[in-house]
Every structure is written in structure tokens, then in C-alpha cells.
Amino acid sequence: MVADAADADPARSALRSVRTEVAKAVVGQDHIVTGILIALICRGHVLLEGVPGVAKTLMVRTISRALRLDTKRIQFTADLMPGDVTGSQIYDASTSDFTFRAGPVFTNILLADEINRTPPKTQASLLEAMEERQVSVDGTPRPLPSPFIVAATQNPVEYEGTYPLPEAQLDRFLLKLTMPLPERDDEVTILARHAAGFDSHDLDAAGVAAVAGQDDLAAASRAAASTHVAPEVLGYIVDLARATRHAPSLQLGVSPRGATALLAAARAWAWLAGRDFVTPDDVKALVGPTLRHRVALRPEAELEGVGADSVLDGILRTVPAPR
């Protein structure tokens, strides 16, 4: 295990440098970069929530460039069909036969823009891809590239004409990350860059370079999966998950899959931080991003303005952490 950890050191250094590359195009969103890196290490999917204009799409494009990964974008709309995502059989007149034309889901990072604007039937076309890393068209399973993750975005304030994601699909997202509006100093930096000629469509001109790749992600995945977790920390994760099932403000708590996701995310976080063991603080840091979309508030709690994050914060204060 020591040798494996040493072999993974170059991968950790390379992945940490991704933050520097992303900062050349996106200002002040380091926690989002870290979250997406954790998702890639864990081979998990990520839901990005933020108002329009906070660089959600630019973030995904820049990370893909820094990691030498292929990315495709789908603008989800009310008339989008499942075949527009997965691909379909096309009749080829030259051969008098049907051939498969791959859809945009055949990529490393699929940017599902405004995923909640498409009907449930099209949303469901992603479920097999997210869970099985394959799509089935006309009964034939077709594997997706590796790595493959979905980075979906949604607007937190505009719900007219949207279709809320079902719980089964939300549970497939490893993390839900919220992209806030930038602080004043960061916004001044953004405007200064644009005043100097920055073009968000030209990452070459911004100086964004590929500093890591699929081999680094594979090494990181192996190293994170072997990060030590003490029995006391495992018990702490279980206690947190069980506490959500009894919280008065919640009508739906975290499932065992949610607890497993918290374990995986905490391991990746600890490994990125340079440790070969998980601490209770690692778990605390990932509770919000990993669990906020896996719980459902009671209607009366929503009317009182209670949010999922505030409920989880209360649980963190009441569930004792191991020493």
C-alpha cells in the first residue's frame, strides 16, 4: 500500500494543478473545482445549481480542457427526445441497413444544461447511462467511454416550465454543488479580465493547458479507494445518515446509497488533501454536497423557510463526532 501511495503522488500533484488552470478562466469557484475533481475520482455524477451567468458551463469546459477529457453539451428543452441523448439507428441507403449514430452521451463529461427543463421520459434516458455506464438502443447495450460522468445544471429560482428530477435520479448524483454569485473583489477581477479582452469561448487565449489526464484520474481512483477509514469514522457516517431519517423537518432521509456516497467522497477529499486516512472533519466537509439532494423537506418546514442545508447543519451539531 505504501508503494501504491507513492505511485499516486504524481497524480495528486497533477490534479491539484487543475485548480490553477481553471482559475485562468473562472474566478473564485475553487470549491466547485474540487467537487468536480472528487466526482471524477469517484466516478460519480455532479449536479451544479446556480443562477444563469455564474460560469457553470465554462467551469465544465475548462476542467475538461485541463484534464484532456472529451466533453459534450446538451441543452435540455421540453421537446428533447431520448434519442437526442443516447443516439439512434439511422437507415443507410448505401448499404440498405441500419447503422447506429452515437448521441452526445458518448463522451467523458456530459454537460446536461438545465436538466430539469426536459420531460421525465428524456430525463430517464440518462438513468441507465448514469448507473450502468452504458445505453441500450433497440435492445443492444453500448458501453460508454471511461471515465464518464454527467455534470448537470439547474436554475434554483426559475421553476416555471420545469420538471423536478425524481428522487431515483437525484440519488444517482454523487454531489450537488451550489455555485454562488461571486464576491465583490472576484467580480471586479472578472470585469477586469473582460475589459482586457478575455473571451470565454477561447480557452487557448486564456492560457488554459492540459495538466492531467485519464491515467492520473485512474491512479487517483485506486488510491482514494484504498484510503483508510477507521471503524469509528464508519460509525459516524452511519449515525449521520440515520439521524436524517428521524429529523422532524424531513419526510425523506438518506438511504444506504447516500451513506456509501459520503464515504467515497470523504475518501477522495482526504486523498486530495494528502492523507491516507479519513478524519471526521473530512466527513463533515462533504455532508452538505453529498446529502443535500438526498433528503426531502416536509411541506410545513418548507413553508417556514427551512432549507436542507440548515437541517444537515443541525444534525452535524447534534451527532457526536469520534475523537
PDB file of C-alpha atoms in Angstrom:
ATOM      1  CA  MET A   1       0.000   0.000   0.000  1.00  0.00           C
ATOM      2  CA  VAL A   2       2.896   2.351   0.664  1.00  0.00           C
ATOM      3  CA  ALA A   3       4.230   1.774  -2.840  1.00  0.00           C
ATOM      4  CA  ASP A   4       0.795   2.401  -4.314  1.00  0.00           C
ATOM      5  CA  ALA A   5       0.536   5.667  -2.380  1.00  0.00           C
ATOM      6  CA  ALA A   6       3.935   6.769  -3.669  1.00  0.00           C
ATOM      7  CA  ASP A   7       2.908   5.932  -7.230  1.00  0.00           C
ATOM      8  CA  ALA A   8      -0.189   8.091  -6.785  1.00  0.00           C
ATOM      9  CA  ASP A   9       1.749  11.156  -5.612  1.00  0.00           C
ATOM     10  CA  PRO A  10       2.347  12.461  -9.174  1.00  0.00           C
ATOM     11  CA  ALA A  11      -1.373  12.035  -9.888  1.00  0.00           C
ATOM     12  CA  ARG A  12      -2.275  14.054  -6.797  1.00  0.00           C
ATOM     13  CA  SER A  13       0.108  16.826  -7.830  1.00  0.00           C
ATOM     14  CA  ALA A  14      -1.290  16.871 -11.363  1.00  0.00           C
ATOM     15  CA  LEU A  15      -4.912  17.009 -10.189  1.00  0.00           C
ATOM     16  CA  ARG A  16      -4.146  19.786  -7.719  1.00  0.00           C
ATOM     17  CA  SER A  17      -2.679  21.826 -10.576  1.00  0.00           C
ATOM     18  CA  VAL A  18      -6.051  21.645 -12.338  1.00  0.00           C
ATOM     19  CA  ARG A  19      -7.290  24.303  -9.916  1.00  0.00           C
ATOM     20  CA  THR A  20      -4.611  26.706 -11.145  1.00  0.00           C
ATOM     21  CA  GLU A  21      -5.584  26.116 -14.766  1.00  0.00           C
ATOM     22  CA  VAL A  22      -9.295  26.575 -14.100  1.00  0.00           C
ATOM     23  CA  ALA A  23      -8.580  29.837 -12.243  1.00  0.00           C
ATOM     24  CA  LYS A  24      -7.262  31.265 -15.530  1.00  0.00           C
ATOM     25  CA  ALA A  25     -10.833  31.205 -16.870  1.00  0.00           C
ATOM     26  CA  VAL A  26     -13.122  31.021 -13.815  1.00  0.00           C
ATOM     27  CA  VAL A  27     -12.668  33.302 -10.810  1.00  0.00           C
ATOM     28  CA  GLY A  28     -13.420  32.378  -7.207  1.00  0.00           C
ATOM     29  CA  GLN A  29     -15.026  28.935  -7.501  1.00  0.00           C
ATOM     30  CA  ASP A  30     -12.269  26.702  -6.111  1.00  0.00           C
ATOM     31  CA  HIS A  31     -14.721  24.595  -4.080  1.00  0.00           C
ATOM     32  CA  ILE A  32     -16.618  23.738  -7.269  1.00  0.00           C
ATOM     33  CA  VAL A  33     -13.399  22.631  -8.976  1.00  0.00           C
ATOM     34  CA  THR A  34     -12.582  20.423  -6.005  1.00  0.00           C
ATOM     35  CA  GLY A  35     -16.092  18.975  -6.022  1.00  0.00           C
ATOM     36  CA  ILE A  36     -15.938  18.051  -9.706  1.00  0.00           C
ATOM     37  CA  LEU A  37     -12.483  16.506  -9.197  1.00  0.00           C
ATOM     38  CA  ILE A  38     -13.910  14.412  -6.345  1.00  0.00           C
ATOM     39  CA  ALA A  39     -16.748  13.313  -8.630  1.00  0.00           C
ATOM     40  CA  LEU A  40     -14.284  12.284 -11.341  1.00  0.00           C
ATOM     41  CA  ILE A  41     -12.113  10.395  -8.851  1.00  0.00           C
ATOM     42  CA  CYS A  42     -15.171   8.569  -7.500  1.00  0.00           C
ATOM     43  CA  ARG A  43     -16.671   8.086 -10.982  1.00  0.00           C
ATOM     44  CA  GLY A  44     -19.748   9.904  -9.686  1.00  0.00           C
ATOM     45  CA  HIS A  45     -22.066  12.475 -11.211  1.00  0.00           C
ATOM     46  CA  VAL A  46     -22.498  16.070 -10.117  1.00  0.00           C
ATOM     47  CA  LEU A  47     -25.453  18.447 -10.089  1.00  0.00           C
ATOM     48  CA  LEU A  48     -24.486  22.122 -10.375  1.00  0.00           C
ATOM     49  CA  GLU A  49     -27.063  24.611  -9.142  1.00  0.00           C
ATOM     50  CA  GLY A  50     -26.720  28.326  -9.702  1.00  0.00           C
ATOM     51  CA  VAL A  51     -28.378  31.294 -11.361  1.00  0.00           C
ATOM     52  CA  PRO A  52     -27.561  31.956 -15.027  1.00  0.00           C
ATOM     53  CA  GLY A  53     -24.233  33.684 -15.602  1.00  0.00           C
ATOM     54  CA  VAL A  54     -22.086  32.217 -12.811  1.00  0.00           C
ATOM     55  CA  ALA A  55     -19.926  30.225 -15.289  1.00  0.00           C
ATOM     56  CA  LYS A  56     -21.341  26.720 -14.817  1.00  0.00           C
ATOM     57  CA  THR A  57     -20.777  25.789 -18.460  1.00  0.00           C
ATOM     58  CA  LEU A  58     -17.378  27.499 -18.578  1.00  0.00           C
ATOM     59  CA  MET A  59     -16.356  25.614 -15.451  1.00  0.00           C
ATOM     60  CA  VAL A  60     -17.064  22.211 -17.026  1.00  0.00           C
ATOM     61  CA  ARG A  61     -15.393  23.147 -20.325  1.00  0.00           C
ATOM     62  CA  THR A  62     -12.267  24.401 -18.561  1.00  0.00           C
ATOM     63  CA  ILE A  63     -11.930  21.341 -16.329  1.00  0.00           C
ATOM     64  CA  SER A  64     -12.311  19.117 -19.386  1.00  0.00           C
ATOM     65  CA  ARG A  65      -9.516  21.023 -21.125  1.00  0.00           C
ATOM     66  CA  ALA A  66      -7.218  20.817 -18.091  1.00  0.00           C
ATOM     67  CA  LEU A  67      -7.799  17.044 -17.850  1.00  0.00           C
ATOM     68  CA  ARG A  68      -7.625  16.231 -21.580  1.00  0.00           C
ATOM     69  CA  LEU A  69     -11.172  14.884 -21.436  1.00  0.00           C
ATOM     70  CA  ASP A  70     -13.807  14.989 -24.138  1.00  0.00           C
ATOM     71  CA  THR A  71     -16.956  16.890 -23.248  1.00  0.00           C
ATOM     72  CA  LYS A  72     -20.286  17.398 -24.989  1.00  0.00           C
ATOM     73  CA  ARG A  73     -23.132  19.707 -24.095  1.00  0.00           C
ATOM     74  CA  ILE A  74     -26.869  19.121 -24.370  1.00  0.00           C
ATOM     75  CA  GLN A  75     -29.317  21.974 -23.877  1.00  0.00           C
ATOM     76  CA  PHE A  76     -32.281  20.224 -22.293  1.00  0.00           C
ATOM     77  CA  THR A  77     -35.593  21.561 -23.581  1.00  0.00           C
ATOM     78  CA  ALA A  78     -39.233  20.486 -23.478  1.00  0.00           C
ATOM     79  CA  ASP A  79     -39.055  18.924 -26.961  1.00  0.00           C
ATOM     80  CA  LEU A  80     -35.814  16.956 -26.430  1.00  0.00           C
ATOM     81  CA  MET A  81     -36.276  13.246 -27.135  1.00  0.00           C
ATOM     82  CA  PRO A  82     -34.412  10.292 -25.547  1.00  0.00           C
ATOM     83  CA  GLY A  83     -32.749   9.512 -28.900  1.00  0.00           C
ATOM     84  CA  ASP A  84     -31.300  13.025 -28.931  1.00  0.00           C
ATOM     85  CA  VAL A  85     -29.306  11.992 -25.847  1.00  0.00           C
ATOM     86  CA  THR A  86     -28.438   8.344 -26.425  1.00  0.00           C
ATOM     87  CA  GLY A  87     -28.324   8.184 -30.222  1.00  0.00           C
ATOM     88  CA  SER A  88     -30.461   6.139 -32.614  1.00  0.00           C
ATOM     89  CA  GLN A  89     -30.482   3.741 -35.517  1.00  0.00           C
ATOM     90  CA  ILE A  90     -30.239   5.513 -38.894  1.00  0.00           C
ATOM     91  CA  TYR A  91     -31.115   3.894 -42.214  1.00  0.00           C
ATOM     92  CA  ASP A  92     -28.151   3.896 -44.586  1.00  0.00           C
ATOM     93  CA  ALA A  93     -29.402   3.806 -48.182  1.00  0.00           C
ATOM     94  CA  SER A  94     -25.958   2.883 -49.498  1.00  0.00           C
ATOM     95  CA  THR A  95     -25.913  -0.382 -47.533  1.00  0.00           C
ATOM     96  CA  SER A  96     -29.680  -0.896 -47.196  1.00  0.00           C
ATOM     97  CA  ASP A  97     -29.121  -1.397 -43.487  1.00  0.00           C
ATOM     98  CA  PHE A  98     -29.462   0.461 -40.217  1.00  0.00           C
ATOM     99  CA  THR A  99     -26.390   1.885 -38.510  1.00  0.00           C
ATOM    100  CA  PHE A 100     -26.083   3.326 -35.035  1.00  0.00           C
ATOM    101  CA  ARG A 101     -25.385   7.024 -34.771  1.00  0.00           C
ATOM    102  CA  ALA A 102     -23.995   7.737 -31.310  1.00  0.00           C
ATOM    103  CA  GLY A 103     -25.574  10.543 -29.317  1.00  0.00           C
ATOM    104  CA  PRO A 104     -23.753  13.153 -27.231  1.00  0.00           C
ATOM    105  CA  VAL A 105     -23.854  10.861 -24.180  1.00  0.00           C
ATOM    106  CA  PHE A 106     -20.810   9.078 -25.652  1.00  0.00           C
ATOM    107  CA  THR A 107     -18.244  11.357 -24.045  1.00  0.00           C
ATOM    108  CA  ASN A 108     -16.221  11.705 -20.842  1.00  0.00           C
ATOM    109  CA  ILE A 109     -18.107  14.622 -19.284  1.00  0.00           C
ATOM    110  CA  LEU A 110     -21.682  15.159 -20.441  1.00  0.00           C
ATOM    111  CA  LEU A 111     -22.846  18.688 -19.656  1.00  0.00           C
ATOM    112  CA  ALA A 112     -26.610  18.373 -19.219  1.00  0.00           C
ATOM    113  CA  ASP A 113     -27.598  22.021 -19.247  1.00  0.00           C
ATOM    114  CA  GLU A 114     -30.838  22.834 -17.394  1.00  0.00           C
ATOM    115  CA  ILE A 115     -31.666  19.158 -16.996  1.00  0.00           C
ATOM    116  CA  ASN A 116     -34.954  19.936 -15.247  1.00  0.00           C
ATOM    117  CA  ARG A 117     -36.388  21.594 -18.386  1.00  0.00           C
ATOM    118  CA  THR A 118     -36.938  18.305 -20.211  1.00  0.00           C
ATOM    119  CA  PRO A 119     -39.803  15.846 -19.583  1.00  0.00           C
ATOM    120  CA  PRO A 120     -39.324  12.802 -17.331  1.00  0.00           C
ATOM    121  CA  LYS A 121     -39.106  10.409 -20.304  1.00  0.00           C
ATOM    122  CA  THR A 122     -35.979  12.148 -21.584  1.00  0.00           C
ATOM    123  CA  GLN A 123     -34.564  12.574 -18.078  1.00  0.00           C
ATOM    124  CA  ALA A 124     -34.992   8.821 -17.632  1.00  0.00           C
ATOM    125  CA  SER A 125     -32.901   8.155 -20.746  1.00  0.00           C
ATOM    126  CA  LEU A 126     -29.899   9.190 -18.652  1.00  0.00           C
ATOM    127  CA  LEU A 127     -30.595   6.764 -15.803  1.00  0.00           C
ATOM    128  CA  GLU A 128     -29.042   3.727 -17.479  1.00  0.00           C
ATOM    129  CA  ALA A 129     -26.039   5.792 -18.554  1.00  0.00           C
ATOM    130  CA  MET A 130     -25.542   7.157 -15.033  1.00  0.00           C
ATOM    131  CA  GLU A 131     -25.938   3.816 -13.278  1.00  0.00           C
ATOM    132  CA  GLU A 132     -24.607   1.233 -15.732  1.00  0.00           C
ATOM    133  CA  ARG A 133     -22.202   3.358 -17.835  1.00  0.00           C
ATOM    134  CA  GLN A 134     -23.955   2.104 -20.961  1.00  0.00           C
ATOM    135  CA  VAL A 135     -27.012   2.853 -23.089  1.00  0.00           C
ATOM    136  CA  SER A 136     -29.335   0.352 -24.746  1.00  0.00           C
ATOM    137  CA  VAL A 137     -30.730   1.202 -28.169  1.00  0.00           C
ATOM    138  CA  ASP A 138     -33.055  -1.329 -29.805  1.00  0.00           C
ATOM    139  CA  GLY A 139     -32.061  -3.843 -27.142  1.00  0.00           C
ATOM    140  CA  THR A 140     -28.318  -3.595 -27.805  1.00  0.00           C
ATOM    141  CA  PRO A 141     -26.196  -2.361 -24.863  1.00  0.00           C
ATOM    142  CA  ARG A 142     -23.401   0.005 -25.848  1.00  0.00           C
ATOM    143  CA  PRO A 143     -20.684   0.864 -23.303  1.00  0.00           C
ATOM    144  CA  LEU A 144     -19.783   4.494 -22.672  1.00  0.00           C
ATOM    145  CA  PRO A 145     -16.222   5.832 -22.589  1.00  0.00           C
ATOM    146  CA  SER A 146     -14.256   5.717 -19.347  1.00  0.00           C
ATOM    147  CA  PRO A 147     -14.309   7.902 -17.397  1.00  0.00           C
ATOM    148  CA  PHE A 148     -17.909   9.031 -17.862  1.00  0.00           C
ATOM    149  CA  ILE A 149     -19.785  11.427 -15.619  1.00  0.00           C
ATOM    150  CA  VAL A 150     -22.822  13.645 -16.011  1.00  0.00           C
ATOM    151  CA  ALA A 151     -22.421  17.265 -14.945  1.00  0.00           C
ATOM    152  CA  ALA A 152     -25.981  18.564 -14.886  1.00  0.00           C
ATOM    153  CA  THR A 153     -27.041  22.151 -14.231  1.00  0.00           C
ATOM    154  CA  GLN A 154     -30.265  23.643 -12.988  1.00  0.00           C
ATOM    155  CA  ASN A 155     -31.539  27.098 -12.104  1.00  0.00           C
ATOM    156  CA  PRO A 156     -32.511  27.398  -8.405  1.00  0.00           C
ATOM    157  CA  VAL A 157     -35.025  30.241  -8.818  1.00  0.00           C
ATOM    158  CA  GLU A 158     -36.922  29.720 -12.068  1.00  0.00           C
ATOM    159  CA  TYR A 159     -39.277  26.729 -11.876  1.00  0.00           C
ATOM    160  CA  GLU A 160     -41.933  27.634 -14.460  1.00  0.00           C
ATOM    161  CA  GLY A 161     -41.976  25.038 -17.227  1.00  0.00           C
ATOM    162  CA  THR A 162     -39.602  22.687 -15.407  1.00  0.00           C
ATOM    163  CA  TYR A 163     -39.874  19.030 -14.410  1.00  0.00           C
ATOM    164  CA  PRO A 164     -38.337  18.340 -10.982  1.00  0.00           C
ATOM    165  CA  LEU A 165     -35.913  15.435 -11.035  1.00  0.00           C
ATOM    166  CA  PRO A 166     -37.358  12.282  -9.449  1.00  0.00           C
ATOM    167  CA  GLU A 167     -35.777  11.039  -6.237  1.00  0.00           C
ATOM    168  CA  ALA A 168     -34.362   7.960  -8.013  1.00  0.00           C
ATOM    169  CA  GLN A 169     -32.422  10.178 -10.406  1.00  0.00           C
ATOM    170  CA  LEU A 170     -31.305  12.674  -7.775  1.00  0.00           C
ATOM    171  CA  ASP A 171     -29.893   9.759  -5.793  1.00  0.00           C
ATOM    172  CA  ARG A 172     -27.596   8.924  -8.728  1.00  0.00           C
ATOM    173  CA  PHE A 173     -25.758  12.224  -8.340  1.00  0.00           C
ATOM    174  CA  LEU A 174     -22.772  11.862  -6.049  1.00  0.00           C
ATOM    175  CA  LEU A 175     -22.694  15.591  -5.264  1.00  0.00           C
ATOM    176  CA  LYS A 176     -24.918  18.623  -5.532  1.00  0.00           C
ATOM    177  CA  LEU A 177     -22.773  21.746  -5.676  1.00  0.00           C
ATOM    178  CA  THR A 178     -24.164  25.261  -5.387  1.00  0.00           C
ATOM    179  CA  MET A 179     -22.400  27.976  -7.367  1.00  0.00           C
ATOM    180  CA  PRO A 180     -22.922  31.308  -5.606  1.00  0.00           C
ATOM    181  CA  LEU A 181     -22.659  34.758  -7.079  1.00  0.00           C
ATOM    182  CA  PRO A 182     -19.049  35.987  -6.821  1.00  0.00           C
ATOM    183  CA  GLU A 183     -17.793  38.219  -4.044  1.00  0.00           C
ATOM    184  CA  ARG A 184     -17.206  41.873  -4.964  1.00  0.00           C
ATOM    185  CA  ASP A 185     -13.438  41.507  -5.396  1.00  0.00           C
ATOM    186  CA  ASP A 186     -13.898  38.429  -7.570  1.00  0.00           C
ATOM    187  CA  GLU A 187     -16.478  40.208  -9.696  1.00  0.00           C
ATOM    188  CA  VAL A 188     -14.105  43.142 -10.170  1.00  0.00           C
ATOM    189  CA  THR A 189     -11.458  40.646 -11.346  1.00  0.00           C
ATOM    190  CA  ILE A 190     -13.956  39.114 -13.783  1.00  0.00           C
ATOM    191  CA  LEU A 191     -14.792  42.501 -15.289  1.00  0.00           C
ATOM    192  CA  ALA A 192     -11.106  43.457 -15.466  1.00  0.00           C
ATOM    193  CA  ARG A 193     -10.380  40.290 -17.443  1.00  0.00           C
ATOM    194  CA  HIS A 194     -13.180  41.004 -19.880  1.00  0.00           C
ATOM    195  CA  ALA A 195     -12.025  44.599 -20.215  1.00  0.00           C
ATOM    196  CA  ALA A 196      -8.597  43.223 -21.151  1.00  0.00           C
ATOM    197  CA  GLY A 197     -10.105  41.075 -23.904  1.00  0.00           C
ATOM    198  CA  PHE A 198     -10.920  37.772 -22.203  1.00  0.00           C
ATOM    199  CA  ASP A 199     -13.134  35.543 -24.356  1.00  0.00           C
ATOM    200  CA  SER A 200     -14.797  32.658 -22.549  1.00  0.00           C
ATOM    201  CA  HIS A 201     -15.033  30.754 -25.852  1.00  0.00           C
ATOM    202  CA  ASP A 202     -11.262  30.882 -26.415  1.00  0.00           C
ATOM    203  CA  LEU A 203      -9.571  28.875 -23.675  1.00  0.00           C
ATOM    204  CA  ASP A 204      -6.325  28.806 -25.653  1.00  0.00           C
ATOM    205  CA  ALA A 205      -6.051  32.580 -25.427  1.00  0.00           C
ATOM    206  CA  ALA A 206      -6.728  32.343 -21.686  1.00  0.00           C
ATOM    207  CA  GLY A 207      -3.685  30.074 -21.383  1.00  0.00           C
ATOM    208  CA  VAL A 208      -5.576  27.015 -20.104  1.00  0.00           C
ATOM    209  CA  ALA A 209      -3.364  23.960 -20.633  1.00  0.00           C
ATOM    210  CA  ALA A 210      -3.849  20.229 -20.147  1.00  0.00           C
ATOM    211  CA  VAL A 211      -2.016  19.369 -16.924  1.00  0.00           C
ATOM    212  CA  ALA A 212      -3.509  15.957 -16.083  1.00  0.00           C
ATOM    213  CA  GLY A 213      -5.206  13.093 -17.860  1.00  0.00           C
ATOM    214  CA  GLN A 214      -7.099   9.835 -17.624  1.00  0.00           C
ATOM    215  CA  ASP A 215      -4.103   7.955 -16.192  1.00  0.00           C
ATOM    216  CA  ASP A 216      -3.956  10.431 -13.307  1.00  0.00           C
ATOM    217  CA  LEU A 217      -7.674  10.011 -12.636  1.00  0.00           C
ATOM    218  CA  ALA A 218      -7.326   6.220 -12.691  1.00  0.00           C
ATOM    219  CA  ALA A 219      -4.417   6.344 -10.242  1.00  0.00           C
ATOM    220  CA  ALA A 220      -6.377   8.732  -8.044  1.00  0.00           C
ATOM    221  CA  SER A 221      -9.405   6.419  -8.044  1.00  0.00           C
ATOM    222  CA  ARG A 222      -7.296   3.464  -6.942  1.00  0.00           C
ATOM    223  CA  ALA A 223      -5.540   5.464  -4.226  1.00  0.00           C
ATOM    224  CA  ALA A 224      -8.744   7.017  -2.885  1.00  0.00           C
ATOM    225  CA  ALA A 225     -10.442   3.618  -2.736  1.00  0.00           C
ATOM    226  CA  SER A 226      -7.624   2.344  -0.509  1.00  0.00           C
ATOM    227  CA  THR A 227      -7.677   5.339   1.851  1.00  0.00           C
ATOM    228  CA  HIS A 228      -8.064   4.005   5.386  1.00  0.00           C
ATOM    229  CA  VAL A 229     -11.346   4.585   7.227  1.00  0.00           C
ATOM    230  CA  ALA A 230     -11.396   3.735  10.927  1.00  0.00           C
ATOM    231  CA  PRO A 231     -14.414   1.841  12.302  1.00  0.00           C
ATOM    232  CA  GLU A 232     -15.291   4.886  14.409  1.00  0.00           C
ATOM    233  CA  VAL A 233     -15.491   7.064  11.289  1.00  0.00           C
ATOM    234  CA  LEU A 234     -17.634   4.462   9.524  1.00  0.00           C
ATOM    235  CA  GLY A 235     -19.954   4.509  12.518  1.00  0.00           C
ATOM    236  CA  TYR A 236     -20.053   8.323  12.389  1.00  0.00           C
ATOM    237  CA  ILE A 237     -21.160   8.241   8.740  1.00  0.00           C
ATOM    238  CA  VAL A 238     -23.902   5.744   9.587  1.00  0.00           C
ATOM    239  CA  ASP A 239     -25.054   7.824  12.572  1.00  0.00           C
ATOM    240  CA  LEU A 240     -25.323  10.926  10.379  1.00  0.00           C
ATOM    241  CA  ALA A 241     -27.346   9.053   7.754  1.00  0.00           C
ATOM    242  CA  ARG A 242     -29.652   7.553  10.372  1.00  0.00           C
ATOM    243  CA  ALA A 243     -30.168  10.949  12.005  1.00  0.00           C
ATOM    244  CA  THR A 244     -31.626  12.300   8.752  1.00  0.00           C
ATOM    245  CA  ARG A 245     -34.283   9.554   8.839  1.00  0.00           C
ATOM    246  CA  HIS A 246     -35.566  10.835  12.188  1.00  0.00           C
ATOM    247  CA  ALA A 247     -35.181  14.594  11.665  1.00  0.00           C
ATOM    248  CA  PRO A 248     -38.562  16.309  12.326  1.00  0.00           C
ATOM    249  CA  SER A 249     -38.166  18.633   9.325  1.00  0.00           C
ATOM    250  CA  LEU A 250     -37.517  15.818   6.830  1.00  0.00           C
ATOM    251  CA  GLN A 251     -40.026  13.452   5.259  1.00  0.00           C
ATOM    252  CA  LEU A 252     -37.268  11.506   3.478  1.00  0.00           C
ATOM    253  CA  GLY A 253     -33.851  10.751   4.930  1.00  0.00           C
ATOM    254  CA  VAL A 254     -30.649   9.409   3.455  1.00  0.00           C
ATOM    255  CA  SER A 255     -30.561   5.859   2.110  1.00  0.00           C
ATOM    256  CA  PRO A 256     -27.615   3.461   2.495  1.00  0.00           C
ATOM    257  CA  ARG A 257     -26.540   4.548  -1.002  1.00  0.00           C
ATOM    258  CA  GLY A 258     -26.229   8.079   0.351  1.00  0.00           C
ATOM    259  CA  ALA A 259     -24.044   6.881   3.217  1.00  0.00           C
ATOM    260  CA  THR A 260     -21.870   4.989   0.734  1.00  0.00           C
ATOM    261  CA  ALA A 261     -21.571   8.138  -1.381  1.00  0.00           C
ATOM    262  CA  LEU A 262     -20.486  10.141   1.665  1.00  0.00           C
ATOM    263  CA  LEU A 263     -17.817   7.540   2.400  1.00  0.00           C
ATOM    264  CA  ALA A 264     -16.469   7.635  -1.165  1.00  0.00           C
ATOM    265  CA  ALA A 265     -16.450  11.433  -1.322  1.00  0.00           C
ATOM    266  CA  ALA A 266     -14.713  11.753   2.065  1.00  0.00           C
ATOM    267  CA  ARG A 267     -12.022   9.302   0.933  1.00  0.00           C
ATOM    268  CA  ALA A 268     -11.363  11.283  -2.251  1.00  0.00           C
ATOM    269  CA  TRP A 269     -11.272  14.552  -0.275  1.00  0.00           C
ATOM    270  CA  ALA A 270      -8.800  13.093   2.224  1.00  0.00           C
ATOM    271  CA  TRP A 271      -6.573  11.731  -0.540  1.00  0.00           C
ATOM    272  CA  LEU A 272      -6.534  15.068  -2.379  1.00  0.00           C
ATOM    273  CA  ALA A 273      -5.540  16.704   0.910  1.00  0.00           C
ATOM    274  CA  GLY A 274      -2.509  14.418   1.069  1.00  0.00           C
ATOM    275  CA  ARG A 275      -3.623  11.964   3.740  1.00  0.00           C
ATOM    276  CA  ASP A 276      -4.051   8.194   3.603  1.00  0.00           C
ATOM    277  CA  PHE A 277      -6.816   8.158   6.223  1.00  0.00           C
ATOM    278  CA  VAL A 278     -10.215   9.812   6.633  1.00  0.00           C
ATOM    279  CA  THR A 279     -10.949  12.129   9.561  1.00  0.00           C
ATOM    280  CA  PRO A 280     -14.334  13.172  10.979  1.00  0.00           C
ATOM    281  CA  ASP A 281     -13.659  16.650   9.565  1.00  0.00           C
ATOM    282  CA  ASP A 282     -13.421  15.146   6.066  1.00  0.00           C
ATOM    283  CA  VAL A 283     -16.869  13.654   6.579  1.00  0.00           C
ATOM    284  CA  LYS A 284     -18.276  16.945   7.893  1.00  0.00           C
ATOM    285  CA  ALA A 285     -16.926  18.851   4.887  1.00  0.00           C
ATOM    286  CA  LEU A 286     -18.764  16.557   2.458  1.00  0.00           C
ATOM    287  CA  VAL A 287     -22.095  16.181   4.283  1.00  0.00           C
ATOM    288  CA  GLY A 288     -23.715  19.166   2.536  1.00  0.00           C
ATOM    289  CA  PRO A 289     -22.637  18.431  -1.064  1.00  0.00           C
ATOM    290  CA  THR A 290     -23.285  14.681  -0.721  1.00  0.00           C
ATOM    291  CA  LEU A 291     -26.582  14.652   1.173  1.00  0.00           C
ATOM    292  CA  ARG A 292     -28.453  17.903   0.459  1.00  0.00           C
ATOM    293  CA  HIS A 293     -30.184  16.472  -2.626  1.00  0.00           C
ATOM    294  CA  ARG A 294     -30.931  13.108  -0.995  1.00  0.00           C
ATOM    295  CA  VAL A 295     -33.277  14.465   1.664  1.00  0.00           C
ATOM    296  CA  ALA A 296     -36.808  15.816   1.239  1.00  0.00           C
ATOM    297  CA  LEU A 297     -38.268  18.520   3.455  1.00  0.00           C
ATOM    298  CA  ARG A 298     -41.735  18.281   4.952  1.00  0.00           C
ATOM    299  CA  PRO A 299     -44.147  20.824   3.398  1.00  0.00           C
ATOM    300  CA  GLU A 300     -44.583  22.653   6.709  1.00  0.00           C
ATOM    301  CA  ALA A 301     -40.817  23.029   7.037  1.00  0.00           C
ATOM    302  CA  GLU A 302     -40.608  24.486   3.530  1.00  0.00           C
ATOM    303  CA  LEU A 303     -43.350  26.977   4.384  1.00  0.00           C
ATOM    304  CA  GLU A 304     -41.307  28.065   7.378  1.00  0.00           C
ATOM    305  CA  GLY A 305     -38.293  28.681   5.124  1.00  0.00           C
ATOM    306  CA  VAL A 306     -36.242  25.756   6.399  1.00  0.00           C
ATOM    307  CA  GLY A 307     -33.608  24.512   3.916  1.00  0.00           C
ATOM    308  CA  ALA A 308     -31.919  21.149   3.534  1.00  0.00           C
ATOM    309  CA  ASP A 309     -28.525  22.661   4.382  1.00  0.00           C
ATOM    310  CA  SER A 310     -29.784  24.112   7.670  1.00  0.00           C
ATOM    311  CA  VAL A 311     -31.256  20.735   8.659  1.00  0.00           C
ATOM    312  CA  LEU A 312     -27.956  18.996   7.872  1.00  0.00           C
ATOM    313  CA  ASP A 313     -26.042  21.643   9.821  1.00  0.00           C
ATOM    314  CA  GLY A 314     -28.274  20.925  12.818  1.00  0.00           C
ATOM    315  CA  ILE A 315     -27.610  17.195  12.501  1.00  0.00           C
ATOM    316  CA  LEU A 316     -23.852  17.833  12.407  1.00  0.00           C
ATOM    317  CA  ARG A 317     -24.174  19.791  15.655  1.00  0.00           C
ATOM    318  CA  THR A 318     -26.159  17.079  17.441  1.00  0.00           C
ATOM    319  CA  VAL A 319     -24.454  13.863  16.255  1.00  0.00           C
ATOM    320  CA  PRO A 320     -21.218  13.469  18.238  1.00  0.00           C
ATOM    321  CA  ALA A 321     -18.075  13.014  16.150  1.00  0.00           C
ATOM    322  CA  PRO A 322     -15.459  10.448  17.171  1.00  0.00           C
ATOM    323  CA  ARG A 323     -12.333  11.832  18.806  1.00  0.00           C
TER     324      ARG A 323
END
